[in-house]
Amino acid sequence: MPDVSDESLAQSWHDLMGRYARLTCRLDRELEAAHGLSSSEFEVLQQLHGPAGPGKLRMTELGERAHLSQSALSRLVGRLERDGLVRRAACEADRRAVWIHITDAGRARYQEAQPTQRAILRTETWCAAVPPPEEPAG
């Protein structure tokens, strides 16, 4: 592994945090304007709906998947629930646990917002700057 100086690591960290902040601000601004969602609200809906989304998750697992603390997730789920995009239900097997279910309205909002989020990711992330691999000569 190459020897990397502390200064180089600090600069890389600073650059990464700056790119993340710019991306998050743009996602928040455009998702809110077009779909009434923050980037964190979109992420929660994505975790519930996405290609492998089960439609429901326990609150603790949802927090882990969405990278949110339990208190932040609880407030966010409250807003989504108030807007009719998710609903809470007690877990029959474990009364301490709470299931979060995406509603039909939540699925619809996610599907409407997904193209906006994907377009931003295509233009704003480092992946967009990496050319696709060349096709092998046939």
Coordinates of C-alpha atoms in Angstrom, one line a residue:
M1 CA 0.0 0.0 0.0
P2 CA 1.5 3.4 -0.9
D3 CA 2.5 5.7 1.9
V4 CA 0.1 8.6 2.0
S5 CA 0.9 11.7 3.9
D6 CA -1.4 13.1 6.6
E7 CA -1.7 16.3 4.6
S8 CA -2.8 14.3 1.5
L9 CA -5.4 12.4 3.6
A10 CA -6.7 15.6 5.1
Q11 CA -7.1 17.2 1.7
S12 CA -8.8 14.1 0.3
W13 CA -11.2 14.1 3.2
H14 CA -11.9 17.9 2.8
D15 CA -12.6 17.4 -0.9
L16 CA -14.9 14.5 -0.3
M17 CA -16.9 16.4 2.3
G18 CA -17.2 19.3 0.0
R19 CA -18.5 17.2 -2.8
Y20 CA -20.9 15.4 -0.5
A21 CA -22.2 18.8 0.8
R22 CA -22.8 20.2 -2.7
L23 CA -24.5 17.0 -3.8
T24 CA -26.8 16.9 -0.7
C25 CA -27.7 20.5 -1.1
R26 CA -28.6 20.1 -4.7
L27 CA -30.6 17.0 -4.0
D28 CA -32.5 18.7 -1.2
R29 CA -33.2 21.8 -3.3
E30 CA -34.4 20.0 -6.4
L31 CA -36.3 17.1 -4.8
E32 CA -38.1 19.6 -2.5
A33 CA -39.0 22.0 -5.3
A34 CA -40.2 19.3 -7.7
H35 CA -41.6 16.6 -5.3
G36 CA -41.8 18.0 -1.8
L37 CA -39.1 15.6 -0.4
S38 CA -35.8 16.1 1.2
S39 CA -32.9 13.8 0.2
S40 CA -33.3 11.9 3.5
E41 CA -37.0 11.5 2.9
F42 CA -36.3 10.2 -0.6
E43 CA -33.7 7.8 0.8
V44 CA -36.2 6.3 3.3
L45 CA -38.8 5.8 0.5
Q46 CA -36.1 4.3 -1.7
Q47 CA -35.1 1.8 1.1
L48 CA -38.8 0.8 1.4
H49 CA -39.6 0.8 -2.3
G50 CA -36.3 0.2 -4.3
P51 CA -35.6 -2.8 -6.5
A52 CA -35.0 -5.0 -3.4
G53 CA -37.3 -2.9 -1.2
P54 CA -39.5 -5.2 0.9
G55 CA -42.3 -2.6 1.3
K56 CA -41.7 -2.6 5.0
L57 CA -38.8 -2.5 7.4
R58 CA -38.3 -2.4 11.1
M59 CA -37.5 1.1 12.3
T60 CA -34.0 0.0 13.4
E61 CA -33.1 -1.6 10.1
L62 CA -34.5 1.4 8.2
G63 CA -32.3 3.7 10.2
E64 CA -29.2 1.6 9.4
R65 CA -30.0 1.5 5.7
A66 CA -30.8 5.2 5.5
H67 CA -27.8 6.2 7.7
L68 CA -30.0 8.1 10.2
S69 CA -30.0 8.1 14.0
Q70 CA -33.1 6.8 15.6
S71 CA -34.2 10.2 16.7
A72 CA -33.7 11.8 13.3
L73 CA -35.5 8.8 11.7
S74 CA -38.4 9.1 14.1
R75 CA -39.0 12.7 13.2
L76 CA -38.6 12.0 9.5
V77 CA -41.0 9.1 9.6
G78 CA -43.5 11.3 11.5
R79 CA -43.4 13.8 8.6
L80 CA -43.8 11.1 5.9
E81 CA -46.6 9.5 7.9
R82 CA -48.4 12.9 8.2
D83 CA -48.1 13.2 4.4
G84 CA -49.6 9.7 3.9
L85 CA -46.4 8.3 2.4
V86 CA -45.6 5.7 5.1
R87 CA -47.5 4.1 8.0
R88 CA -46.3 2.6 11.3
A89 CA -47.5 -0.7 12.6
A90 CA -46.6 -2.7 15.7
C91 CA -44.6 -5.8 15.2
E92 CA -46.6 -8.8 16.4
A93 CA -43.5 -10.9 17.1
D94 CA -41.7 -8.2 19.1
R95 CA -43.9 -5.5 20.7
R96 CA -40.9 -3.3 21.2
A97 CA -40.3 -3.1 17.4
V98 CA -42.2 -1.0 14.9
W99 CA -42.7 -1.7 11.2
I100 CA -42.6 1.1 8.7
H101 CA -44.7 0.4 5.6
I102 CA -44.6 2.4 2.4
T103 CA -48.1 3.4 1.2
D104 CA -49.4 3.5 -2.3
A105 CA -49.0 7.3 -2.2
G106 CA -45.4 6.8 -1.0
R107 CA -44.7 4.4 -3.9
A108 CA -46.1 6.9 -6.3
R109 CA -44.1 9.8 -4.9
Y110 CA -40.9 7.8 -5.0
Q111 CA -41.5 6.8 -8.6
E112 CA -42.1 10.4 -9.5
A113 CA -39.0 11.6 -7.7
Q114 CA -36.6 8.9 -8.8
P115 CA -35.8 10.3 -12.2
T116 CA -34.9 13.7 -10.6
Q117 CA -32.6 12.0 -8.1
R118 CA -31.0 9.8 -10.8
A119 CA -30.4 12.8 -13.1
I120 CA -28.7 14.7 -10.4
L121 CA -26.5 11.7 -9.5
R122 CA -25.5 11.3 -13.2
T123 CA -24.3 14.9 -13.4
E124 CA -22.9 15.5 -9.9
T125 CA -21.1 12.4 -8.8
W126 CA -17.6 11.2 -9.6
C127 CA -19.1 8.3 -11.4
A128 CA -20.4 10.6 -14.1
A129 CA -16.8 11.7 -14.8
V130 CA -15.6 8.1 -15.3
P131 CA -16.0 7.0 -18.9
P132 CA -17.9 3.7 -19.4
P133 CA -15.6 0.8 -20.1
E134 CA -14.9 0.2 -23.7
E135 CA -16.7 -2.6 -25.4
P136 CA -14.5 -5.5 -26.5
A137 CA -13.9 -5.6 -30.2
G138 CA -16.4 -8.1 -31.7

